[in-house]
Coordinates of C-alpha atoms in Angstrom, one line a residue:
X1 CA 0.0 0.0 0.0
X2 CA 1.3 3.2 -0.8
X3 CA -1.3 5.3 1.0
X4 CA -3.0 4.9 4.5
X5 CA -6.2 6.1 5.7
X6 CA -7.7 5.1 9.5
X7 CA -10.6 5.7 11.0
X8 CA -11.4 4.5 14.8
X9 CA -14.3 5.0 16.6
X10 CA -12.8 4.8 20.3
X11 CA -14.7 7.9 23.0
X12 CA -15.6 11.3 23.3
X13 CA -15.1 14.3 23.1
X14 CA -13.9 14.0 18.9
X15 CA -10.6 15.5 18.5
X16 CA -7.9 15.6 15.8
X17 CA -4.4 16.3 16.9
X18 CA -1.1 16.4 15.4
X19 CA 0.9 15.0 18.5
X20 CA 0.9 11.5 19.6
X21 CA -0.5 11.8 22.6
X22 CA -4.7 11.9 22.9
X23 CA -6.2 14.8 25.3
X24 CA -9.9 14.1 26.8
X25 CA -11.8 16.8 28.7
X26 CA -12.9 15.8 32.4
X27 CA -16.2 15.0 32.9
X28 CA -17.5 14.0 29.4
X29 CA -18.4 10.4 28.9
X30 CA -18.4 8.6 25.8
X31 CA -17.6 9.0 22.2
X32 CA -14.9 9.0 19.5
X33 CA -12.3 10.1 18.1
X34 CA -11.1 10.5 14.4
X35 CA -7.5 9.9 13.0
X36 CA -7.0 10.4 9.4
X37 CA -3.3 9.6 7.8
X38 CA -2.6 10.4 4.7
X39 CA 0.6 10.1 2.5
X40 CA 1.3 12.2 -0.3
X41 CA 2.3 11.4 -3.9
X42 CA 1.4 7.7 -3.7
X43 CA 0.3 5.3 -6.2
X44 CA -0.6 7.8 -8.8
X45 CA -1.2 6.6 -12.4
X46 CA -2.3 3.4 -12.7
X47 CA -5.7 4.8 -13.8
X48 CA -4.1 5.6 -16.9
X49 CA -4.1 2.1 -18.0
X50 CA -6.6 0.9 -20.7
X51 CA -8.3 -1.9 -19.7
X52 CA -11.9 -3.3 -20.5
X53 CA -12.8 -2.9 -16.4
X54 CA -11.6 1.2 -16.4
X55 CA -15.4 1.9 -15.3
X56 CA -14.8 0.4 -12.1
X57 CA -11.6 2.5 -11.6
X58 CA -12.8 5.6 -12.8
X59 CA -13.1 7.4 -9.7
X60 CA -12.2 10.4 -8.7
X61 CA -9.1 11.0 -6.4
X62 CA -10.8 12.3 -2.9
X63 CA -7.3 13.6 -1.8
X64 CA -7.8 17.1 -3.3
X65 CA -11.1 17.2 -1.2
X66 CA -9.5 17.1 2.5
X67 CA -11.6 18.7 4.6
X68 CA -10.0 21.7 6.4
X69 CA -10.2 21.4 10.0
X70 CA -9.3 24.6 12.4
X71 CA -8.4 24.5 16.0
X72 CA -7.7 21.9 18.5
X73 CA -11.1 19.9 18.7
X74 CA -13.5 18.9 16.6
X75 CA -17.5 19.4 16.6
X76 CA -19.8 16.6 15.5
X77 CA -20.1 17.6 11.7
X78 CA -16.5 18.2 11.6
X79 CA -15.8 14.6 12.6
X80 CA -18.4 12.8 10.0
X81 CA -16.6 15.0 7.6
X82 CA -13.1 13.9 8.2
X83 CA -14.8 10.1 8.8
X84 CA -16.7 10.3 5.4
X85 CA -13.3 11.5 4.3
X86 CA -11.4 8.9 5.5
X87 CA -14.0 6.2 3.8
X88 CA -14.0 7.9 0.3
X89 CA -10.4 7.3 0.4
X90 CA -10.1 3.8 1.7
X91 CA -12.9 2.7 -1.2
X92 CA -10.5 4.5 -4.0
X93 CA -7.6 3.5 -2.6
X94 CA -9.3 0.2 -2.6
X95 CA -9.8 0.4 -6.1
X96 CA -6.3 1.6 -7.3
X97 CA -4.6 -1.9 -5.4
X98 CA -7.2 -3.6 -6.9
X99 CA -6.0 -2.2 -10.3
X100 CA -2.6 -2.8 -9.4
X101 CA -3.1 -6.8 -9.0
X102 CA -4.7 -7.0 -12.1
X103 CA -2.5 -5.1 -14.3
X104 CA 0.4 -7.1 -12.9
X105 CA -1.4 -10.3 -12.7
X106 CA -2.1 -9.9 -16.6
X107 CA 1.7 -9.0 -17.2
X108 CA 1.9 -12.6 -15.5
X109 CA -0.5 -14.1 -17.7
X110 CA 1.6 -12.2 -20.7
X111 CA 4.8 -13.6 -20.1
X112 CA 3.7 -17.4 -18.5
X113 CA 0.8 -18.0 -20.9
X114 CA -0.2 -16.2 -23.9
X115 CA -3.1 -18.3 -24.2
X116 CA -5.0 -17.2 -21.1
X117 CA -5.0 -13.2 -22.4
X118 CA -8.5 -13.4 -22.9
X119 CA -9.3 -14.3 -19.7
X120 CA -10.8 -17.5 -20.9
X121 CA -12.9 -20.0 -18.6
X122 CA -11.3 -22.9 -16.4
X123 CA -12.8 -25.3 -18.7
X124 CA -12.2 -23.7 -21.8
X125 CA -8.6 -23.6 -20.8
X126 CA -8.9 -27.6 -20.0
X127 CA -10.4 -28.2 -23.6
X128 CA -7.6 -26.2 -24.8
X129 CA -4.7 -27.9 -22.9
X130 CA -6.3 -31.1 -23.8
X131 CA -6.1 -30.3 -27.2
X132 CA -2.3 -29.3 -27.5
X133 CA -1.5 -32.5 -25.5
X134 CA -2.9 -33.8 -27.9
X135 CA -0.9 -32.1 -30.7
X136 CA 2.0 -32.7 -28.4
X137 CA 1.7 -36.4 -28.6
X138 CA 1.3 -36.1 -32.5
X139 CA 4.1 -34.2 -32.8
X140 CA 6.6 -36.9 -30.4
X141 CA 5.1 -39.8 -32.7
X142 CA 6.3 -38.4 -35.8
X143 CA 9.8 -37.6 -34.2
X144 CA 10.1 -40.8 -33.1
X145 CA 8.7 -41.9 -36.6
X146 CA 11.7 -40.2 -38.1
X147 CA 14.3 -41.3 -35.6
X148 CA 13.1 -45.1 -36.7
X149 CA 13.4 -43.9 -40.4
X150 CA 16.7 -42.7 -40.0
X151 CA 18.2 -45.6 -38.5
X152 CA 16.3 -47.9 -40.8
X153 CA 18.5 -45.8 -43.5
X154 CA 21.3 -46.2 -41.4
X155 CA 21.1 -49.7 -41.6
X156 CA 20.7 -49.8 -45.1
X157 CA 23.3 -47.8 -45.7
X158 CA 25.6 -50.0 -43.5
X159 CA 24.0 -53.4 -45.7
X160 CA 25.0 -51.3 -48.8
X161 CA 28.6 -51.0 -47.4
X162 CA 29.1 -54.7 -46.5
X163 CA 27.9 -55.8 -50.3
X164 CA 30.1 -53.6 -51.2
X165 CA 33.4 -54.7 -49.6
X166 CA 31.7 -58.4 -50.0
X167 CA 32.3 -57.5 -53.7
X168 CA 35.4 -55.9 -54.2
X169 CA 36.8 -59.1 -51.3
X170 CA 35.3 -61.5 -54.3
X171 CA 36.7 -59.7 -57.0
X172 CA 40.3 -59.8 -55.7
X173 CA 40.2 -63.6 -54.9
X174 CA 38.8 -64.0 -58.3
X175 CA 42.1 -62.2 -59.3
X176 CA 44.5 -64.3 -57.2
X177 CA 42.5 -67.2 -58.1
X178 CA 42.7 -67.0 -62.2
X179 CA 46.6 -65.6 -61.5
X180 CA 47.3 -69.1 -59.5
X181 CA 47.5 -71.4 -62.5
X182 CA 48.1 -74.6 -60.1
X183 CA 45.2 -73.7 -58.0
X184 CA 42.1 -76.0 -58.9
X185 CA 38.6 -74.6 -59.7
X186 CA 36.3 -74.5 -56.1
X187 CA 32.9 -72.6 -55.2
X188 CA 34.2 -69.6 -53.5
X189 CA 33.2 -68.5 -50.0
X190 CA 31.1 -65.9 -48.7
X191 CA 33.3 -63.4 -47.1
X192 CA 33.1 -63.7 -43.0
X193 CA 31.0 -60.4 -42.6
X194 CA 28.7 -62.0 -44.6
X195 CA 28.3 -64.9 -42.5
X196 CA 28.1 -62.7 -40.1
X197 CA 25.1 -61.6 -41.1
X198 CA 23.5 -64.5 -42.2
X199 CA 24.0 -66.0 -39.3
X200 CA 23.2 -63.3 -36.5
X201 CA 19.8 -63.5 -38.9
X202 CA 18.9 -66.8 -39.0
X203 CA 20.2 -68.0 -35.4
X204 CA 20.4 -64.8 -33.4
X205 CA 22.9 -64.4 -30.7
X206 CA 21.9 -65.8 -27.4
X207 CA 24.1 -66.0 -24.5
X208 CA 21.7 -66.9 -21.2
X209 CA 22.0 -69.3 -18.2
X210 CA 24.4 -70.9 -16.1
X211 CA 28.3 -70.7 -17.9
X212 CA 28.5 -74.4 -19.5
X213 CA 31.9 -75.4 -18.7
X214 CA 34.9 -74.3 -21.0
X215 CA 35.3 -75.9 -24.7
X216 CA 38.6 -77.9 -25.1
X217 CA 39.1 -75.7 -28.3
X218 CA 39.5 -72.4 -25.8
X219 CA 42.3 -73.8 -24.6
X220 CA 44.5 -74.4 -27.7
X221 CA 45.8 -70.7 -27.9
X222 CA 48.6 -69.1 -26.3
X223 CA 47.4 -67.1 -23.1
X224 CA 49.5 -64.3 -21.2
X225 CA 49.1 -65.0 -17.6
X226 CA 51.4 -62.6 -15.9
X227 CA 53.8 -60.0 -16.1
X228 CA 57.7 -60.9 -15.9
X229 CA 59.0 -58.2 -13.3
X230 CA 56.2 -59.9 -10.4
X231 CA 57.7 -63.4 -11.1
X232 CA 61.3 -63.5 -9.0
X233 CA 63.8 -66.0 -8.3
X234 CA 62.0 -66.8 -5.2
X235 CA 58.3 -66.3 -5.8
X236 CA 55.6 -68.9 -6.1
X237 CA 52.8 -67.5 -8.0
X238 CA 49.4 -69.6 -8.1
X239 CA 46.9 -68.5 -11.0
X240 CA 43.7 -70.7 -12.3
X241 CA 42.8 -71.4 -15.7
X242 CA 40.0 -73.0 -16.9
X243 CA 38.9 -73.9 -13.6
X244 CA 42.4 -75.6 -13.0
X245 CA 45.2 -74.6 -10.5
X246 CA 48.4 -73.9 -11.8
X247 CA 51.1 -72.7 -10.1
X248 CA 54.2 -70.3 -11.8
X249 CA 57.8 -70.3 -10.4
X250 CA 61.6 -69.6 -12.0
X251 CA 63.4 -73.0 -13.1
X252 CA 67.4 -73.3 -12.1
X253 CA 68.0 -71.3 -15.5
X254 CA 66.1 -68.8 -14.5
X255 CA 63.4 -69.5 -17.1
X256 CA 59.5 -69.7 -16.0
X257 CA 57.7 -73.2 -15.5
X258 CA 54.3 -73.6 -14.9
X259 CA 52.8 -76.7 -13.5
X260 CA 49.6 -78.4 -11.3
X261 CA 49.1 -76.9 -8.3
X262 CA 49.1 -80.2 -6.4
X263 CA 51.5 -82.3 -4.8
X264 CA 50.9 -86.0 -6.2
X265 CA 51.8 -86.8 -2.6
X266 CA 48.5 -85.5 -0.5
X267 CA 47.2 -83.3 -2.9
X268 CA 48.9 -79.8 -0.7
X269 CA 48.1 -76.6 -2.6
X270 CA 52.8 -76.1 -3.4
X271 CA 52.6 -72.5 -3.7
X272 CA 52.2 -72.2 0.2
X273 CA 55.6 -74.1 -0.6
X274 CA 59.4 -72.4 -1.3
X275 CA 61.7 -72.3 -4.1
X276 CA 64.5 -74.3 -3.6
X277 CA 67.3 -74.7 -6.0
X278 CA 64.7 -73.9 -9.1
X279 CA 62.3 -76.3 -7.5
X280 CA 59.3 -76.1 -5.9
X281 CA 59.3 -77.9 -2.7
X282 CA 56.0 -78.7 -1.3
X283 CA 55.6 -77.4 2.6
X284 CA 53.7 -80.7 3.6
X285 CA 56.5 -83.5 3.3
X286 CA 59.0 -81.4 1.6
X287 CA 58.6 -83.5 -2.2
X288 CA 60.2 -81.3 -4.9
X289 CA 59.2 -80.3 -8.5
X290 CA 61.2 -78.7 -11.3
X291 CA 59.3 -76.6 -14.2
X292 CA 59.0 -79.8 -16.1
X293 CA 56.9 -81.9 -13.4
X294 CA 59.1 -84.2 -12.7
X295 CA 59.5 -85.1 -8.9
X296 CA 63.3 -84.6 -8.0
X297 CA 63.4 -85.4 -4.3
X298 CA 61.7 -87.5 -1.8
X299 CA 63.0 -87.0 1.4
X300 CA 62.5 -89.4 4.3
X301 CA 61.3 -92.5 2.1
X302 CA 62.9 -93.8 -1.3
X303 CA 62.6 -92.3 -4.4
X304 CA 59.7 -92.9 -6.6
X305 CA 59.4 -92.1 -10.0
X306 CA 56.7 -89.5 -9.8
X307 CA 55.7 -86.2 -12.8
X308 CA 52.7 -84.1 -12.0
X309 CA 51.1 -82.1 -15.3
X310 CA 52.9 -79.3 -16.7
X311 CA 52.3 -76.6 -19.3
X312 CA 54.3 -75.2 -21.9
X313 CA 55.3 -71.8 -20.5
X314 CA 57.9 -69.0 -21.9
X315 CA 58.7 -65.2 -21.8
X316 CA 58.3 -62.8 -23.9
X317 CA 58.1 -58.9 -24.7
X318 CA 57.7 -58.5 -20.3
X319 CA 54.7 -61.3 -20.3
X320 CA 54.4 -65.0 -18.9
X321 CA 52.8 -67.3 -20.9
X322 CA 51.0 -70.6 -21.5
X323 CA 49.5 -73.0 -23.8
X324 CA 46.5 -74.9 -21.5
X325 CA 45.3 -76.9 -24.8
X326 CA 46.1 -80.4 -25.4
X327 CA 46.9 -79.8 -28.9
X328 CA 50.3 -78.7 -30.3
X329 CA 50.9 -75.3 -29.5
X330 CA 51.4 -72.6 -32.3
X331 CA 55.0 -71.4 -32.9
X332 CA 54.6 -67.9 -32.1
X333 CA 52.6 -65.7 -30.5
X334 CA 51.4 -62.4 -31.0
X335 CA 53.3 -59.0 -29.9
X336 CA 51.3 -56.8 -26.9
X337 CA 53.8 -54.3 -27.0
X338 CA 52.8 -50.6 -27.5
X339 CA 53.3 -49.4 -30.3
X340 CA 56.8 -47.3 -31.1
X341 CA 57.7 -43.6 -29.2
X342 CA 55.2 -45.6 -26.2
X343 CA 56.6 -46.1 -22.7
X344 CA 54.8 -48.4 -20.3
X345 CA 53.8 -46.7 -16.9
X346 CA 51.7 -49.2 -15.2
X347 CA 51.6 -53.2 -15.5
X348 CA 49.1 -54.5 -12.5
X349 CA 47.0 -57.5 -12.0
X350 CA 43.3 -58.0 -10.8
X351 CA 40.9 -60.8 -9.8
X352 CA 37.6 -60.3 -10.6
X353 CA 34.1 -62.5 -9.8
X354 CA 33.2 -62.6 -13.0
X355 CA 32.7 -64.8 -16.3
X356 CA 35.8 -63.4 -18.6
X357 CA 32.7 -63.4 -21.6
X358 CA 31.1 -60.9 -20.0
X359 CA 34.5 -58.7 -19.0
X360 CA 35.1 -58.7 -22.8
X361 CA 31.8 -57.6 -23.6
X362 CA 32.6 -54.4 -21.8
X363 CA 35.9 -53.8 -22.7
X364 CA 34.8 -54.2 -26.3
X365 CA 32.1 -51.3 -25.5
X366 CA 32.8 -47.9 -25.0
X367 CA 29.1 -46.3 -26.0
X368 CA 28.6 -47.0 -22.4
X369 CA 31.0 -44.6 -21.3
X370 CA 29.7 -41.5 -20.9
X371 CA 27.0 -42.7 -18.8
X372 CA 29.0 -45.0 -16.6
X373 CA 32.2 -43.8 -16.4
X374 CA 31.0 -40.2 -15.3
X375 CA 33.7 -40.3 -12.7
X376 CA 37.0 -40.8 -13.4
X377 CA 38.1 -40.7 -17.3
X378 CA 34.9 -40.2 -18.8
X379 CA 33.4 -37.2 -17.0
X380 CA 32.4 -34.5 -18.3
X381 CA 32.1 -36.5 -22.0
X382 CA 28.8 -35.2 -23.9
X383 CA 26.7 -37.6 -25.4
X384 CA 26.5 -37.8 -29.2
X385 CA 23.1 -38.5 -30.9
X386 CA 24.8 -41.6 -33.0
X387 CA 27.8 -44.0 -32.0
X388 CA 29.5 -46.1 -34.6
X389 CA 32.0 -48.9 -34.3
X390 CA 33.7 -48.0 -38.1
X391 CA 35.7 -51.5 -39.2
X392 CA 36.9 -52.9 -41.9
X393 CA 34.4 -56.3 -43.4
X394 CA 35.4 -58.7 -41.3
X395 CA 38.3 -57.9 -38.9
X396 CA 38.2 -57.4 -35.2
X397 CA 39.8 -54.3 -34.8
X398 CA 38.2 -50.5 -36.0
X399 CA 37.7 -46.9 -34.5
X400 CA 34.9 -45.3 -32.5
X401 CA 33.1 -42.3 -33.7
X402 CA 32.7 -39.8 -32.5
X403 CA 35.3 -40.7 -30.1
X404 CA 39.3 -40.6 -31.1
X405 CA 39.6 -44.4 -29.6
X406 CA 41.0 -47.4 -32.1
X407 CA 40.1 -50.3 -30.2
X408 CA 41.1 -54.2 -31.2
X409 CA 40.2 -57.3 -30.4
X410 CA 43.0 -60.0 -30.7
X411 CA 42.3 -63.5 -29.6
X412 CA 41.9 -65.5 -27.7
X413 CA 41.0 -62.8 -24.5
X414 CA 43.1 -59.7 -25.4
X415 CA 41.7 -55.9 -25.9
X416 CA 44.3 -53.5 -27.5
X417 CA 43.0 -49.8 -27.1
X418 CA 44.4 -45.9 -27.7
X419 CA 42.9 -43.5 -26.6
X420 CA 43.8 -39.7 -28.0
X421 CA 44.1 -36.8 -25.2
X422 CA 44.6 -33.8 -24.7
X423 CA 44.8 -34.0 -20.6
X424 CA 43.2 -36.7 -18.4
X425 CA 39.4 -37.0 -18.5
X426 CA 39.5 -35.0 -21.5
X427 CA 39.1 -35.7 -25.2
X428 CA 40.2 -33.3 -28.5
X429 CA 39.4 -34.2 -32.2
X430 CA 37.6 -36.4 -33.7
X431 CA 40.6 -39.2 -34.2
X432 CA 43.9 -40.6 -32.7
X433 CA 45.6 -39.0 -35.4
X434 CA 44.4 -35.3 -34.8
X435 CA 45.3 -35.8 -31.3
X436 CA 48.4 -34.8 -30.1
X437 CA 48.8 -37.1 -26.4
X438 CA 47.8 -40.8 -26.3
X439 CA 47.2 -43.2 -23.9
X440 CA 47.8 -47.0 -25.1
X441 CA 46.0 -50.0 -22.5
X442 CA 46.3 -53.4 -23.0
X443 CA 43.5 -56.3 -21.3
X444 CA 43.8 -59.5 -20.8
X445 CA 41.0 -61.4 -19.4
X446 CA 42.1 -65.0 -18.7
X447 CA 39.4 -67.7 -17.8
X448 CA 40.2 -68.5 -14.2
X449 CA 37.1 -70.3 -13.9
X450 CA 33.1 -69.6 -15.1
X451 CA 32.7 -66.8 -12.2
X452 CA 36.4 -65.5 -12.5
X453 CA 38.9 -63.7 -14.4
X454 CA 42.5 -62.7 -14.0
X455 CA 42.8 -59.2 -15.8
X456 CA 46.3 -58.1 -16.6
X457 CA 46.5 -54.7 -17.6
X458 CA 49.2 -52.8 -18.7
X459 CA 49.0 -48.4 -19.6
X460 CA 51.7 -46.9 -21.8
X461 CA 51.8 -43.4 -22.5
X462 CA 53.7 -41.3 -25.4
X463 CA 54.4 -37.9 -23.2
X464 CA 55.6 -37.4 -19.9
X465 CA 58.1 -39.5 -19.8
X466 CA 59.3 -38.3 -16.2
X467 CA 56.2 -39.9 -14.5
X468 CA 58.0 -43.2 -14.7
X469 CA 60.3 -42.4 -11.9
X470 CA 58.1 -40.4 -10.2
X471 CA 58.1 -42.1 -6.9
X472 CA 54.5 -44.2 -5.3
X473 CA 53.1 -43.2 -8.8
X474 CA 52.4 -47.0 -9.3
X475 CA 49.9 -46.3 -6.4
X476 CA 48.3 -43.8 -8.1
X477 CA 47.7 -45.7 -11.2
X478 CA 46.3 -48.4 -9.2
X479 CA 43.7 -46.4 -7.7
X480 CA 42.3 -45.4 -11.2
X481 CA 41.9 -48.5 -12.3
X482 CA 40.3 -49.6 -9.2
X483 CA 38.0 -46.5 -9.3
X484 CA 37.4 -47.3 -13.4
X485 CA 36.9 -50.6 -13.1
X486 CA 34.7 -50.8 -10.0
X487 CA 32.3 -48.2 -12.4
X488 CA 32.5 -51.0 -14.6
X489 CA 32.4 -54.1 -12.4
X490 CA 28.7 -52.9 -10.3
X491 CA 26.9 -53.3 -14.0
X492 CA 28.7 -56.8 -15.0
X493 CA 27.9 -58.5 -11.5
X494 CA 24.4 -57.3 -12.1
X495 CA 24.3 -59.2 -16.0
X496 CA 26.1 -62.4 -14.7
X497 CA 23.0 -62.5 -12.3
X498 CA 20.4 -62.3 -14.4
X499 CA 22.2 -64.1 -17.6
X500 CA 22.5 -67.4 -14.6
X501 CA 18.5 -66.7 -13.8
X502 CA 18.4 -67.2 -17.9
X503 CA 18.3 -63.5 -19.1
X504 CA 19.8 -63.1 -22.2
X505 CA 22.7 -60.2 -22.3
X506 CA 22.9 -60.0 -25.9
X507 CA 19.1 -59.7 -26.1
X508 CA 18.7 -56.7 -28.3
X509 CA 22.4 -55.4 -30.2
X510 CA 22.2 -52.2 -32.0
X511 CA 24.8 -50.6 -33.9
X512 CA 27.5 -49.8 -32.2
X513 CA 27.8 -53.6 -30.7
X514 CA 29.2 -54.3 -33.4
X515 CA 32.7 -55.1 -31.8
X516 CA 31.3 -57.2 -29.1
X517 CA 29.5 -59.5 -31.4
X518 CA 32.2 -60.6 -33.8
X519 CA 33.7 -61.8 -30.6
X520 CA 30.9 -64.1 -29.5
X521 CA 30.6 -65.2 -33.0
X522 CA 34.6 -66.0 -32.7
X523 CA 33.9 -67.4 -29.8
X524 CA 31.2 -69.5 -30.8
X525 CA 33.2 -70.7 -34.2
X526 CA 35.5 -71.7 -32.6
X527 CA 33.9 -74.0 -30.1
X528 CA 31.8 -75.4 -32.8
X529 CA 35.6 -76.9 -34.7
X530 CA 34.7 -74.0 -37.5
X531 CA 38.1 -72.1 -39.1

């Protein structure tokens, strides 16, 4: 309120006085008295205002009209005057607040809902918004309409691509077939990404229920199991493998060995043993083992000849590795160096309670990122509208776009990654080749059992160098990939639950899957004897 008028009815005799304090005269019972306040130059012009209710506003200012009052006390008239004053100018000052609300209240209206100027009826305004929720809905069917139109082309587009390649693949075997004079006429074969397809087609891709145990065929690769510098002279290291217990030591040459983690005495676990001499002696009865098997001593009782099982096991590149299969292992094996101008910063080792399947899966994923990873490496990352996996027909390796990532899958369980930044958590261009900083990780999941992995990951870097011998910086490292990988791990416990109650993880694959799907058709190939 910008003006204030009161009138109080309180005794006699009526009086109007500038002072605060209130003076009766002796003897006179009963009455009132009349205070009238009044503020000058307030809440002026808002009449002015053209609205369709101005008749209702249209009165006169009583302000000009103050009665004029001399001496100390007031007679009768006098006071009904001042009262009758007092009430003129509550009504219009009534009417100008009034005027105030509803000029402001349509300002309101202007700005919060245009449709509502007209003053329109609560029902009218239901029909209305009824109406445009309505329209609304329309309008989010067609967008979604178009997104399903766009992918659909998408897809096509992607088909289009794969004949394509499936072509000019044909063509040049055609060429090196008619150049081969020797080689005898055969029915050609449909390039792999064609299989591919036909196959995710006809039989889908279902990978639900308990893990079946491990296909012999699994084992008949070359698998890195640890890295050299945590194997020492003395150090007994036991790892699983396909559900079997192996245990790792240094022969007498100084060479790994890798054999059965139990004595063939009582069946004691020998890496609670000691190294003695290149052998592993077993802590119950003291038997000892060499990296071939064999049992070279027997103390306290004569000798028997005794072998427990052994694997083939060598070094190479920094890495301990096996062959588990029972066929003959392959001659060489494949390089998990980084590549050149690289230096390796961090080589640790994790066990995990979970299927090594499903660890792939992830690792072969990084669409995911941005939404799990909002944390540590991937925060901040925006999400782009479409995520491809962009590879070649029918290899296992590719880049991600929008993201400057090349990412490969190399079998049997390996996951070969860089990454280009610009600082940590951060990502600039659009490739690894406009960036100027990378980051190079290697993974290796190794089937420990159906519920475990042994991950072996290694981080190389190509600039700053000097953080090599930076000292605890190992236990830096190892804290990110904790924090990282327990983003990661929260979601994969959660699949391996529900794929065991018979969910299917590979229900629905979409585009950017691609990756993780040539591996379970790998996987699948080869457990079904296929080349």
């Amino acid at each position: 309120m910008t003006a204030i008028a009161t009138a109080a009815a309180l005794s006699l005799p009526i009086s109007l006085s500038r002072s605060s304090k209130l003076s009766t005269k002796k003897g006179v019972r009963g009455g009132f008295v009349v205070f009238a306040i009044a503020t000058s130059g307030e809440g002026g012009g808002l009449g002015d205002k053209k609205t369709s209710w101005n008749t209702l506003f249209d009165v006169e200012d009583p302000r000009s009209k103050f009665p004029q009052c001399k001496g100390k006390f007031l007679d009768v008239n006098q006071a009904f005057e001042v009262a009758r004053y007092d009430i003129q100018y509550c009504d219009w000052r009534a009417r100008q607040d009034l005027l105030t609300i509803m000029l402001l209240h349509e300002k309101v209206v202007d700005v919060l809902n245009p449709l509502a100027r007209d003053y329109k009826s609560i029902g009218t305004m239901k029909k209305d918004l009824a109406e445009l929720q309505e329209e609304l809905a329309e309008a989010h069917k067609q967008m979604h309409i178009s997104e399903e139109r766009v992918s659909a082309t998408l897809d096509k587009l992607a088909y289009m691509e794969t004949l394509v390649n499936d072509r000019l693949l044909q063509d040049r075997n055609t060429i090196t077939t008619t150049e081969n004079i020797n080689s005898s006429p055969s029915t050609s074969k449909p390039p792999p990404e064609t299989i591919e397809r036909k196959t995710t087609k006809r039989k889908g891709l279902n990978v639900s229920g308990p893990v079946p145990p491990y296909h012999p065929n699994l084992k008949n690769f070359w698998y890195p199991v640890a890295f050299s510098k945590d194997l020492k002279e003395d150090t007994l290291m036991p790892i699983d493998c396909f559900e079997e217990p192996w245990v790792l030591f240094r022969g007498k040459d100084g060479k790994p060995g890798c054999i059965k983690n139990t004595c063939a005495h009582r069946a004691c676990p020998l890496d609670l043993g000691t190294v003695n001499e290149g052998r592993v002696q077993c802590p119950y009865h003291g038997w000892e083992y060499s990296a071939d098997g064999k049992c070279e001593k027997m103390p306290s009782t004569k000798f028997v000849n005794v072998k427990i099982k052994a694997l083939e096991c060598f070094e190479k590149e920094g890495m301990i590795w096996i062959w588990p299969g029972d066929e003959p292992s392959e001659p060489t094996v494949p390089s998990l160096l980084p590549p050149q101008g690289f230096q390796i910063h961090a080589e640790i080792v994790m066990e995990l309670p979970v299927e090594h399947g499903l660890l792939l899966d992830n690792l072969l994923d990084l669409a995911h990122a941005p939404f799990t990873h909002t944390s540590t490496f991937a925060k901040g990352w925006s999400v782009p509208s479409l995520v491809k996996f962009l590879t070649p027909t029918s290899a296992m390796e590719g880049y991600w776009d929008p993201y400057p990532i090349d990412m490969e899958f190399r079998p049997p369980c390996m996951v070969l990654s860089t990454i280009g930044i610009s600082k940590p958590g951060k990502l600039e261009g659009q490739s690894t080749k406009q960036c100027s900083t990378h980051l190079h990780q290697l993974h290796v999941c190794l089937p420990s059992s159906r519920k475990k992995t042994r991950l072996l990951y290694r981080m190389s870097l190509d600039f700053a160098p000097i953080l090599q011998y930076v000292p605890f910086m190992h236990i830096l490292w190892r804290h990110f990939a904790d924090k990282v990988l327990n983003e990661d791990l929260r979601l994969v416990l959660g699949q391996q639950d529900r794929m065991i109650s018979g969910e299917n993880v590979w229900n629905m694959p979409v585009s950017y899957d691609k990756l993780g799907i040539r591996y379970r058709l790998w996987r699948k190939a080869v457990e079904d004897g296929d080349e």
